JSON list of C-alpha atoms in Angstrom, two decimals:
[
{"chain": "A", "resi": 4, "resn": "ARG", "atom": "CA", "xyz": [117.41, 98.70, 71.08]},
{"chain": "A", "resi": 5, "resn": "VAL", "atom": "CA", "xyz": [115.13, 98.06, 74.04]},
{"chain": "A", "resi": 6, "resn": "GLU", "atom": "CA", "xyz": [117.76, 99.36, 76.47]},
{"chain": "A", "resi": 7, "resn": "ALA", "atom": "CA", "xyz": [118.12, 102.55, 74.41]},
{"chain": "A", "resi": 8, "resn": "LYS", "atom": "CA", "xyz": [114.34, 103.09, 74.43]},
{"chain": "A", "resi": 9, "resn": "VAL", "atom": "CA", "xyz": [114.10, 102.56, 78.21]},
{"chain": "A", "resi": 10, "resn": "GLN", "atom": "CA", "xyz": [117.05, 104.90, 78.78]},
{"chain": "A", "resi": 11, "resn": "ALA", "atom": "CA", "xyz": [115.54, 107.51, 76.45]},
{"chain": "A", "resi": 12, "resn": "MET", "atom": "CA", "xyz": [112.25, 107.41, 78.37]},
{"chain": "A", "resi": 13, "resn": "ASP", "atom": "CA", "xyz": [114.11, 107.80, 81.67]},
{"chain": "A", "resi": 14, "resn": "ASN", "atom": "CA", "xyz": [116.28, 110.63, 80.30]},
{"chain": "A", "resi": 15, "resn": "LYS", "atom": "CA", "xyz": [113.31, 112.53, 78.87]},
{"chain": "A", "resi": 16, "resn": "ALA", "atom": "CA", "xyz": [112.11, 113.44, 82.34]},
{"chain": "A", "resi": 17, "resn": "VAL", "atom": "CA", "xyz": [115.36, 115.06, 83.43]},
{"chain": "A", "resi": 18, "resn": "SER", "atom": "CA", "xyz": [116.56, 116.63, 80.18]},
{"chain": "A", "resi": 19, "resn": "GLY", "atom": "CA", "xyz": [115.75, 120.09, 81.49]},
{"chain": "A", "resi": 20, "resn": "MET", "atom": "CA", "xyz": [118.12, 119.60, 84.43]},
{"chain": "A", "resi": 21, "resn": "GLU", "atom": "CA", "xyz": [121.27, 119.30, 82.29]},
{"chain": "A", "resi": 22, "resn": "GLY", "atom": "CA", "xyz": [123.78, 122.08, 82.67]},
{"chain": "A", "resi": 23, "resn": "LYS", "atom": "CA", "xyz": [122.57, 122.93, 86.16]},
{"chain": "A", "resi": 24, "resn": "GLY", "atom": "CA", "xyz": [125.20, 120.96, 88.07]},
{"chain": "A", "resi": 25, "resn": "THR", "atom": "CA", "xyz": [123.28, 117.69, 88.07]},
{"chain": "A", "resi": 26, "resn": "GLU", "atom": "CA", "xyz": [124.00, 114.46, 86.32]},
{"chain": "A", "resi": 27, "resn": "ASN", "atom": "CA", "xyz": [121.34, 112.81, 84.18]},
{"chain": "A", "resi": 28, "resn": "THR", "atom": "CA", "xyz": [120.58, 109.90, 86.53]},
{"chain": "A", "resi": 29, "resn": "ASN", "atom": "CA", "xyz": [117.50, 108.41, 88.18]},
{"chain": "A", "resi": 30, "resn": "GLU", "atom": "CA", "xyz": [118.70, 109.63, 91.59]},
{"chain": "A", "resi": 31, "resn": "ASN", "atom": "CA", "xyz": [118.46, 113.26, 90.43]},
{"chain": "A", "resi": 32, "resn": "LYS", "atom": "CA", "xyz": [114.92, 113.05, 89.14]},
{"chain": "A", "resi": 33, "resn": "PRO", "atom": "CA", "xyz": [112.50, 115.31, 90.93]},
{"chain": "A", "resi": 34, "resn": "GLN", "atom": "CA", "xyz": [110.41, 113.60, 93.59]},
{"chain": "A", "resi": 35, "resn": "ALA", "atom": "CA", "xyz": [107.50, 115.92, 92.94]},
{"chain": "A", "resi": 36, "resn": "HIS", "atom": "CA", "xyz": [104.45, 114.11, 94.23]},
{"chain": "A", "resi": 37, "resn": "GLY", "atom": "CA", "xyz": [103.48, 111.69, 96.98]},
{"chain": "A", "resi": 38, "resn": "ARG", "atom": "CA", "xyz": [106.09, 109.73, 98.88]},
{"chain": "A", "resi": 39, "resn": "PRO", "atom": "CA", "xyz": [108.20, 106.60, 98.35]},
{"chain": "A", "resi": 40, "resn": "PHE", "atom": "CA", "xyz": [106.97, 103.11, 99.25]},
{"chain": "A", "resi": 41, "resn": "LYS", "atom": "CA", "xyz": [106.55, 102.18, 102.92]},
{"chain": "A", "resi": 42, "resn": "GLN", "atom": "CA", "xyz": [105.55, 98.55, 103.52]},
{"chain": "A", "resi": 43, "resn": "GLU", "atom": "CA", "xyz": [103.58, 99.20, 106.72]},
{"chain": "A", "resi": 44, "resn": "GLU", "atom": "CA", "xyz": [101.63, 102.12, 105.22]},
{"chain": "A", "resi": 45, "resn": "ASP", "atom": "CA", "xyz": [101.07, 100.90, 101.66]},
{"chain": "A", "resi": 46, "resn": "VAL", "atom": "CA", "xyz": [100.28, 97.17, 101.96]},
{"chain": "A", "resi": 47, "resn": "ASN", "atom": "CA", "xyz": [97.17, 95.86, 103.69]},
{"chain": "A", "resi": 48, "resn": "GLU", "atom": "CA", "xyz": [96.71, 92.48, 105.37]},
{"chain": "A", "resi": 49, "resn": "ASP", "atom": "CA", "xyz": [95.64, 90.93, 102.04]},
{"chain": "A", "resi": 50, "resn": "LYS", "atom": "CA", "xyz": [98.95, 92.07, 100.46]},
{"chain": "A", "resi": 51, "resn": "LYS", "atom": "CA", "xyz": [97.15, 94.62, 98.27]},
{"chain": "A", "resi": 52, "resn": "ASN", "atom": "CA", "xyz": [97.97, 98.29, 97.82]},
{"chain": "A", "resi": 53, "resn": "LYS", "atom": "CA", "xyz": [96.35, 100.15, 100.70]},
{"chain": "A", "resi": 54, "resn": "THR", "atom": "CA", "xyz": [96.99, 103.62, 99.25]},
{"chain": "A", "resi": 55, "resn": "SER", "atom": "CA", "xyz": [96.65, 105.24, 95.84]},
{"chain": "A", "resi": 56, "resn": "ILE", "atom": "CA", "xyz": [99.61, 104.72, 93.51]},
{"chain": "A", "resi": 57, "resn": "ILE", "atom": "CA", "xyz": [100.66, 107.84, 91.60]},
{"chain": "A", "resi": 58, "resn": "CYS", "atom": "CA", "xyz": [103.35, 108.90, 89.14]},
{"chain": "A", "resi": 59, "resn": "ARG", "atom": "CA", "xyz": [106.39, 110.17, 91.01]},
{"chain": "A", "resi": 60, "resn": "MET", "atom": "CA", "xyz": [107.17, 112.57, 88.16]},
{"chain": "A", "resi": 61, "resn": "CYS", "atom": "CA", "xyz": [103.83, 114.38, 87.66]},
{"chain": "A", "resi": 62, "resn": "GLY", "atom": "CA", "xyz": [101.46, 113.04, 90.32]},
{"chain": "A", "resi": 63, "resn": "GLY", "atom": "CA", "xyz": [99.16, 111.43, 87.76]},
{"chain": "A", "resi": 64, "resn": "SER", "atom": "CA", "xyz": [96.89, 108.68, 89.05]},
{"chain": "A", "resi": 65, "resn": "ILE", "atom": "CA", "xyz": [98.15, 105.16, 88.28]},
{"chain": "A", "resi": 66, "resn": "LEU", "atom": "CA", "xyz": [96.09, 102.84, 90.53]},
{"chain": "A", "resi": 67, "resn": "ASN", "atom": "CA", "xyz": [93.36, 103.19, 93.12]},
{"chain": "A", "resi": 68, "resn": "PRO", "atom": "CA", "xyz": [93.65, 101.28, 96.42]},
{"chain": "A", "resi": 69, "resn": "CYS", "atom": "CA", "xyz": [93.22, 97.48, 96.49]},
{"chain": "A", "resi": 70, "resn": "LYS", "atom": "CA", "xyz": [93.89, 96.95, 92.77]},
{"chain": "A", "resi": 71, "resn": "ALA", "atom": "CA", "xyz": [97.33, 95.27, 92.90]},
{"chain": "A", "resi": 72, "resn": "SER", "atom": "CA", "xyz": [99.06, 92.57, 94.98]},
{"chain": "A", "resi": 73, "resn": "THR", "atom": "CA", "xyz": [102.66, 92.54, 96.16]},
{"chain": "A", "resi": 74, "resn": "VAL", "atom": "CA", "xyz": [105.08, 90.00, 94.73]},
{"chain": "A", "resi": 75, "resn": "ASP", "atom": "CA", "xyz": [108.69, 89.52, 95.77]},
{"chain": "A", "resi": 76, "resn": "ASP", "atom": "CA", "xyz": [109.58, 86.32, 93.89]},
{"chain": "A", "resi": 77, "resn": "ILE", "atom": "CA", "xyz": [109.81, 87.86, 90.38]},
{"chain": "A", "resi": 78, "resn": "GLU", "atom": "CA", "xyz": [112.88, 89.68, 89.06]},
{"chain": "A", "resi": 79, "resn": "PHE", "atom": "CA", "xyz": [113.01, 91.90, 86.00]},
{"chain": "A", "resi": 80, "resn": "ARG", "atom": "CA", "xyz": [116.07, 93.67, 84.61]},
{"chain": "A", "resi": 81, "resn": "LEU", "atom": "CA", "xyz": [115.31, 96.78, 82.56]},
{"chain": "A", "resi": 82, "resn": "ASP", "atom": "CA", "xyz": [118.79, 96.62, 81.04]},
{"chain": "A", "resi": 83, "resn": "GLN", "atom": "CA", "xyz": [122.15, 94.97, 81.65]},
{"chain": "A", "resi": 84, "resn": "ASN", "atom": "CA", "xyz": [123.56, 98.01, 83.48]},
{"chain": "A", "resi": 85, "resn": "ARG", "atom": "CA", "xyz": [120.91, 98.04, 86.19]},
{"chain": "A", "resi": 86, "resn": "GLN", "atom": "CA", "xyz": [120.15, 95.85, 89.16]},
{"chain": "A", "resi": 87, "resn": "PRO", "atom": "CA", "xyz": [117.11, 93.63, 88.70]},
{"chain": "A", "resi": 88, "resn": "GLU", "atom": "CA", "xyz": [113.84, 95.00, 90.04]},
{"chain": "A", "resi": 89, "resn": "LYS", "atom": "CA", "xyz": [112.47, 92.62, 92.69]},
{"chain": "A", "resi": 90, "resn": "ASN", "atom": "CA", "xyz": [109.73, 94.49, 94.53]},
{"chain": "A", "resi": 91, "resn": "LEU", "atom": "CA", "xyz": [106.69, 94.59, 92.30]},
{"chain": "A", "resi": 92, "resn": "TRP", "atom": "CA", "xyz": [102.96, 95.10, 92.26]},
{"chain": "A", "resi": 93, "resn": "HIS", "atom": "CA", "xyz": [101.09, 92.45, 90.25]},
{"chain": "A", "resi": 94, "resn": "LEU", "atom": "CA", "xyz": [97.84, 93.00, 88.36]},
{"chain": "A", "resi": 95, "resn": "THR", "atom": "CA", "xyz": [95.81, 90.62, 86.24]},
{"chain": "A", "resi": 96, "resn": "ASP", "atom": "CA", "xyz": [93.60, 93.20, 84.50]},
{"chain": "A", "resi": 97, "resn": "MET", "atom": "CA", "xyz": [94.97, 96.02, 82.36]},
{"chain": "A", "resi": 98, "resn": "TRP", "atom": "CA", "xyz": [91.68, 97.89, 82.82]},
{"chain": "A", "resi": 99, "resn": "ALA", "atom": "CA", "xyz": [92.37, 98.29, 86.56]},
{"chain": "A", "resi": 100, "resn": "PHE", "atom": "CA", "xyz": [94.75, 101.17, 85.80]},
{"chain": "A", "resi": 101, "resn": "GLU", "atom": "CA", "xyz": [93.60, 104.76, 86.01]},
{"chain": "A", "resi": 102, "resn": "ASN", "atom": "CA", "xyz": [95.98, 106.33, 83.51]},
{"chain": "A", "resi": 103, "resn": "VAL", "atom": "CA", "xyz": [98.77, 104.18, 82.09]},
{"chain": "A", "resi": 104, "resn": "SER", "atom": "CA", "xyz": [100.14, 103.84, 78.58]},
{"chain": "A", "resi": 105, "resn": "PHE", "atom": "CA", "xyz": [101.50, 100.61, 77.14]},
{"chain": "A", "resi": 106, "resn": "SER", "atom": "CA", "xyz": [104.39, 100.57, 74.66]},
{"chain": "A", "resi": 107, "resn": "ARG", "atom": "CA", "xyz": [104.53, 98.44, 71.56]},
{"chain": "A", "resi": 108, "resn": "GLY", "atom": "CA", "xyz": [105.70, 94.91, 72.15]},
{"chain": "A", "resi": 109, "resn": "THR", "atom": "CA", "xyz": [109.40, 94.13, 72.22]},
{"chain": "A", "resi": 110, "resn": "THR", "atom": "CA", "xyz": [111.62, 91.28, 73.40]},
{"chain": "A", "resi": 111, "resn": "VAL", "atom": "CA", "xyz": [113.60, 91.26, 76.65]},
{"chain": "A", "resi": 112, "resn": "SER", "atom": "CA", "xyz": [115.53, 88.13, 77.65]},
{"chain": "A", "resi": 113, "resn": "ASP", "atom": "CA", "xyz": [113.75, 86.07, 74.97]},
{"chain": "A", "resi": 114, "resn": "ARG", "atom": "CA", "xyz": [110.30, 87.00, 76.27]},
{"chain": "A", "resi": 115, "resn": "GLY", "atom": "CA", "xyz": [107.85, 89.46, 74.71]},
{"chain": "A", "resi": 116, "resn": "VAL", "atom": "CA", "xyz": [106.97, 92.46, 76.88]},
{"chain": "A", "resi": 117, "resn": "ARG", "atom": "CA", "xyz": [105.28, 95.85, 76.71]},
{"chain": "A", "resi": 118, "resn": "PHE", "atom": "CA", "xyz": [106.49, 98.63, 78.98]},
{"chain": "A", "resi": 119, "resn": "LEU", "atom": "CA", "xyz": [104.16, 100.78, 81.10]},
{"chain": "A", "resi": 120, "resn": "SER", "atom": "CA", "xyz": [104.47, 104.49, 81.77]},
{"chain": "A", "resi": 121, "resn": "CYS", "atom": "CA", "xyz": [102.29, 107.28, 83.14]},
{"chain": "A", "resi": 122, "resn": "ALA", "atom": "CA", "xyz": [100.00, 108.42, 80.33]},
{"chain": "A", "resi": 123, "resn": "ASP", "atom": "CA", "xyz": [100.12, 112.02, 81.60]},
{"chain": "A", "resi": 124, "resn": "CYS", "atom": "CA", "xyz": [103.88, 112.58, 81.37]},
{"chain": "A", "resi": 125, "resn": "ASP", "atom": "CA", "xyz": [105.44, 109.41, 79.85]},
{"chain": "A", "resi": 126, "resn": "GLY", "atom": "CA", "xyz": [108.39, 110.28, 82.08]},
{"chain": "A", "resi": 127, "resn": "GLU", "atom": "CA", "xyz": [109.83, 106.84, 82.79]},
{"chain": "A", "resi": 128, "resn": "VAL", "atom": "CA", "xyz": [109.13, 103.13, 82.62]},
{"chain": "A", "resi": 129, "resn": "ILE", "atom": "CA", "xyz": [107.05, 102.15, 85.66]},
{"chain": "A", "resi": 130, "resn": "GLY", "atom": "CA", "xyz": [106.31, 98.53, 84.82]},
{"chain": "A", "resi": 131, "resn": "PHE", "atom": "CA", "xyz": [105.80, 95.87, 82.18]},
{"chain": "A", "resi": 132, "resn": "GLN", "atom": "CA", "xyz": [103.35, 93.32, 80.80]},
{"chain": "A", "resi": 133, "resn": "TYR", "atom": "CA", "xyz": [104.31, 89.89, 79.46]},
{"chain": "A", "resi": 134, "resn": "LEU", "atom": "CA", "xyz": [102.86, 89.33, 75.99]},
{"chain": "A", "resi": 135, "resn": "ASP", "atom": "CA", "xyz": [102.61, 85.55, 76.32]},
{"chain": "A", "resi": 136, "resn": "ASN", "atom": "CA", "xyz": [100.23, 86.03, 79.26]},
{"chain": "A", "resi": 137, "resn": "LEU", "atom": "CA", "xyz": [98.38, 89.36, 79.12]},
{"chain": "A", "resi": 138, "resn": "ASN", "atom": "CA", "xyz": [97.25, 88.81, 82.72]},
{"chain": "A", "resi": 139, "resn": "ASP", "atom": "CA", "xyz": [100.84, 89.19, 83.94]},
{"chain": "A", "resi": 140, "resn": "ILE", "atom": "CA", "xyz": [101.24, 92.93, 84.52]},
{"chain": "A", "resi": 141, "resn": "TYR", "atom": "CA", "xyz": [103.79, 94.33, 86.95]},
{"chain": "A", "resi": 142, "resn": "VAL", "atom": "CA", "xyz": [104.52, 97.79, 88.36]},
{"chain": "A", "resi": 143, "resn": "PHE", "atom": "CA", "xyz": [107.87, 98.55, 90.01]},
{"chain": "A", "resi": 144, "resn": "ARG", "atom": "CA", "xyz": [107.17, 99.62, 93.60]},
{"chain": "A", "resi": 145, "resn": "ASN", "atom": "CA", "xyz": [110.16, 101.96, 93.68]},
{"chain": "A", "resi": 146, "resn": "LYS", "atom": "CA", "xyz": [109.26, 103.74, 90.40]},
{"chain": "A", "resi": 147, "resn": "VAL", "atom": "CA", "xyz": [105.93, 105.11, 91.65]},
{"chain": "A", "resi": 148, "resn": "HIS", "atom": "CA", "xyz": [104.82, 107.09, 94.69]},
{"chain": "A", "resi": 149, "resn": "TYR", "atom": "CA", "xyz": [101.96, 106.74, 97.14]},
{"chain": "A", "resi": 150, "resn": "LYS", "atom": "CA", "xyz": [99.32, 108.93, 98.75]}
]
């Protein structure tokens, strides 16, 4: 059920591309705004985001600079068919976001989570929050863009 919801959110953003010679995959999603993650440009000496984090689908503002810290020791698998996400931003305050929506709680790998998406377009899952510790909020570095 969770996997279907995540896939449906990811597919929603590219549904208009069907029938135009493209497959409905993450690789074919438009890279409309900002640029992908670059360690040297997007992480400061305190391991915080140096640049603004924006939605890669619509350009909506997700986080202002210096609001999140990098973590590389956490893995999260959105579903069984995908590789685990390892490169994450970590936040401890849900109010630090500029414009993010949180899904209803669900269970993934026996742990309660809520998924995050851009509140402007709801185009794809960009992160998650653990429900047993509301101060554990993560954003996937490769699912957002930077400017």
